Coordinates of C-alpha atoms in Angstrom, one line a residue:
X1 CA 95.8 109.7 99.2
X2 CA 97.7 106.5 98.6
X3 CA 101.4 106.5 99.1
X4 CA 103.5 104.4 96.7
X5 CA 105.9 101.9 97.9
X6 CA 108.5 100.4 95.5
X7 CA 109.8 97.2 96.5
X8 CA 113.5 96.8 95.2
X9 CA 113.7 93.1 95.9
X10 CA 114.5 91.2 92.6
X11 CA 112.3 88.1 92.0
X12 CA 114.4 85.3 91.0
X13 CA 111.9 82.3 91.1
X14 CA 108.3 81.8 91.1
X15 CA 106.0 78.9 91.6
X16 CA 102.2 78.3 90.5
X17 CA 99.8 76.5 92.2
X18 CA 96.1 76.0 92.7
X19 CA 93.6 75.7 95.6
X20 CA 92.6 72.1 94.6
X21 CA 95.8 70.7 95.9
X22 CA 95.6 68.7 99.2
X23 CA 97.6 70.1 102.2
X24 CA 100.3 67.5 101.7
X25 CA 100.8 68.7 98.2
X26 CA 100.8 72.5 99.1
X27 CA 104.0 74.4 98.8
X28 CA 105.8 75.1 102.2
X29 CA 105.1 78.7 102.1
X30 CA 101.3 78.2 101.7
X31 CA 101.3 75.7 104.5
X32 CA 103.4 78.2 106.8
X33 CA 101.0 80.8 106.1
X34 CA 97.9 78.8 107.0
X35 CA 99.5 77.5 110.1
X36 CA 100.2 81.1 111.1
X37 CA 96.7 82.1 110.8
X38 CA 95.3 79.4 113.1
X39 CA 92.8 76.8 112.8
X40 CA 92.4 75.8 109.2
X41 CA 89.1 73.9 109.7
X42 CA 87.7 77.2 111.3
X43 CA 88.5 79.0 108.1
X44 CA 87.1 76.3 106.0
X45 CA 83.8 76.1 107.8
X46 CA 83.2 79.7 108.2
X47 CA 80.6 81.6 105.9
X48 CA 81.9 85.0 106.7
X49 CA 83.2 87.2 109.4
X50 CA 82.4 90.2 111.8
X51 CA 85.3 92.7 112.7
X52 CA 85.3 95.7 114.8
X53 CA 88.2 98.1 114.4
X54 CA 89.5 101.6 115.2
X55 CA 90.5 103.5 112.2
X56 CA 92.5 106.6 111.6
X57 CA 91.7 108.2 108.2
X58 CA 93.5 111.5 107.5
X59 CA 90.3 113.2 106.3
X60 CA 88.7 113.0 109.7
X61 CA 89.9 114.7 112.9
X62 CA 89.1 111.7 115.1
X63 CA 89.3 108.1 114.8
X64 CA 86.3 106.1 113.3
X65 CA 84.8 103.0 115.0
X66 CA 84.1 100.7 112.3
X67 CA 82.1 97.4 112.1
X68 CA 82.1 95.0 109.2
X69 CA 79.9 91.9 108.3
X70 CA 81.5 90.4 105.2
X71 CA 80.3 87.3 103.5
X72 CA 82.9 84.8 102.1
X73 CA 80.8 83.2 99.5
X74 CA 79.0 86.0 97.9
X75 CA 80.1 89.8 97.3
X76 CA 78.1 91.1 100.3
X77 CA 79.8 93.6 102.7
X78 CA 78.1 95.9 105.5
X79 CA 80.5 98.6 106.9
X80 CA 79.0 100.7 109.8
X81 CA 81.3 103.8 110.6
X82 CA 80.7 106.1 113.6
X83 CA 82.4 109.1 115.4
X84 CA 81.4 112.6 116.1
X85 CA 81.6 113.7 112.5
X86 CA 80.1 110.5 110.8
X87 CA 77.2 108.0 111.3
X88 CA 77.1 106.0 108.2
X89 CA 76.1 102.6 106.9
X90 CA 77.4 101.3 103.5
X91 CA 76.4 98.1 102.0
X92 CA 77.3 96.0 99.1
X93 CA 74.6 93.5 98.2
X94 CA 75.9 91.3 95.3
X95 CA 75.3 93.7 92.3
X96 CA 73.8 96.6 93.9
X97 CA 74.6 98.7 97.0
X98 CA 73.2 101.5 99.3
X99 CA 74.5 104.2 101.9
X100 CA 72.5 105.4 105.0
X101 CA 73.7 108.7 106.2
X102 CA 72.0 111.3 108.4
X103 CA 68.9 109.3 108.1
X104 CA 68.8 109.3 104.3
X105 CA 69.2 106.3 102.2
X106 CA 70.7 106.5 98.7
X107 CA 71.3 103.7 96.1
X108 CA 74.8 103.3 94.6
X109 CA 75.6 104.0 91.1
X110 CA 77.5 101.5 89.0
X111 CA 80.8 102.8 89.6
X112 CA 80.4 102.6 93.5
X113 CA 79.1 99.1 93.2
X114 CA 81.9 97.9 91.1
X115 CA 84.6 99.5 93.3
X116 CA 83.3 97.6 96.2
X117 CA 83.0 94.3 94.1
X118 CA 86.6 94.7 93.0
X119 CA 87.7 95.1 96.6
X120 CA 85.8 91.9 98.0
X121 CA 87.5 89.0 96.3
X122 CA 91.0 89.7 97.6
X123 CA 90.1 90.5 101.2
X124 CA 93.1 88.7 102.8
X125 CA 91.0 86.6 105.5
X126 CA 88.7 85.5 102.4
X127 CA 91.8 84.2 100.9
X128 CA 92.4 82.2 104.0
X129 CA 89.1 80.8 103.8
X130 CA 89.6 79.9 100.1
X131 CA 93.0 78.2 100.7
X132 CA 91.5 76.2 103.5
X133 CA 88.4 75.2 101.2
X134 CA 90.8 74.1 98.4
X135 CA 88.7 76.5 96.1
X136 CA 89.2 75.4 92.5
X137 CA 89.0 79.3 91.4
X138 CA 92.0 80.2 93.6
X139 CA 95.4 80.2 92.0
X140 CA 98.7 81.5 93.5
X141 CA 102.2 82.6 92.3
X142 CA 104.8 82.2 94.8
X143 CA 107.7 84.9 94.5
X144 CA 110.7 85.5 96.7
X145 CA 109.3 88.5 98.5
X146 CA 105.5 87.8 98.2
X147 CA 102.6 85.3 97.3
X148 CA 100.3 86.6 94.6
X149 CA 96.9 85.4 94.5
X150 CA 94.4 85.1 91.5
X151 CA 90.8 84.1 91.3
X152 CA 89.8 82.6 87.7
X153 CA 93.0 84.0 86.5
X154 CA 92.6 87.6 87.5
X155 CA 94.8 89.2 90.2
X156 CA 93.2 90.1 93.5
X157 CA 95.8 90.5 96.2
X158 CA 99.5 89.8 97.2
X159 CA 100.6 88.9 100.6
X160 CA 104.2 89.1 102.1
X161 CA 105.1 86.7 105.0
X162 CA 108.0 86.4 107.4
X163 CA 110.0 83.1 107.5
X164 CA 107.5 81.6 109.9
X165 CA 104.6 82.4 107.5
X166 CA 103.1 85.2 109.5
X167 CA 101.5 87.8 107.1
X168 CA 103.7 91.1 107.3
X169 CA 101.9 93.2 104.4
X170 CA 99.5 92.9 101.7
X171 CA 98.4 95.0 98.6
X172 CA 95.8 95.0 95.9
X173 CA 98.1 96.5 93.1
X174 CA 101.0 94.6 91.2
X175 CA 102.8 98.0 91.3
X176 CA 102.5 98.4 95.1
X177 CA 100.5 101.5 95.0
X178 CA 98.4 100.3 97.8
X179 CA 100.4 98.5 100.4
X180 CA 99.1 97.7 103.9
X181 CA 101.7 96.8 106.7
X182 CA 100.6 94.4 109.4
X183 CA 101.5 94.4 112.9
X184 CA 102.0 91.8 115.6
X185 CA 99.9 88.6 115.4
X186 CA 97.3 87.8 118.3
X187 CA 94.6 85.1 118.8
X188 CA 91.1 86.0 117.8
X189 CA 89.3 82.9 118.9
X190 CA 90.6 79.8 116.9
X191 CA 92.5 82.0 114.4
X192 CA 95.4 84.4 114.5
X193 CA 95.4 87.8 112.7
X194 CA 97.2 91.0 113.0
X195 CA 96.6 93.5 115.7
X196 CA 96.9 96.6 113.4
X197 CA 97.3 97.6 109.8
X198 CA 98.7 100.8 108.3
X199 CA 99.9 102.5 105.3
X200 CA 103.2 104.4 105.0
X201 CA 102.9 108.1 105.4
X202 CA 100.2 107.9 108.1
X203 CA 97.1 108.4 105.7
X204 CA 95.4 105.5 107.1
X205 CA 95.8 103.0 109.9
X206 CA 93.5 100.5 111.9
X207 CA 93.7 98.7 115.2
X208 CA 91.8 95.4 115.2
X209 CA 89.6 95.4 118.3
X210 CA 87.7 92.1 117.4
X211 CA 87.5 89.5 114.9
X212 CA 85.0 86.6 114.9
X213 CA 84.4 84.0 112.0
X214 CA 80.8 83.5 111.5
X215 CA 79.2 80.1 110.7
X216 CA 76.2 81.9 109.3
X217 CA 75.1 85.5 108.2
X218 CA 71.4 84.6 108.5
X219 CA 70.9 87.3 111.0
X220 CA 72.7 90.0 108.8
X221 CA 70.4 92.0 106.3
X222 CA 72.0 93.5 103.4
X223 CA 69.0 94.6 101.7
X224 CA 68.1 98.3 101.1
X225 CA 65.6 99.7 103.6
X226 CA 62.3 100.6 101.9
X227 CA 61.2 104.1 102.1

């Protein structure tokens, strides 16, 4: 389902840095990125986020309304998807997960859990939180056409920016097998993010209707409902 995009831009120089640097020591590309996405203190103090989006997925005839509650500090994701064809809740809760669909709850197998856990570290807005927090586990490699981010030495995501630092694309594969292009930047409270994201070929696209940084997730339960 994923379309492959090959960047032909050659990489001439790269720069390695880490999240422990103070703002004054950060490279200009990182500073520009953080200035573009809004209030750095808001990113630093947030525990997670809520997002509402309208998603087009090729396997569904109609768009999906999707809501997310995602924890920045632990691998916890709640995704609620609704349209006339689907009413589903998917939840990753650290080392386990579950799905509620058609009033039936099923536990995830190890493959499903690992799939969501591999996605979580490189969520772009989580990366902004880690940069703002000077997280010692985060490192980055600055190349001509993108910034590559690593956590504990493992690749998690790359982000491309325009000359002003605005994010214009990101991907979770070094060979660009999964590339998301990003639209116009808009304010969402104290921060600024893209209005839309899409893949080439029209297989997937989302319109962001709301984004809120959350100071706490204490009112969100990721636990699997009991029978």
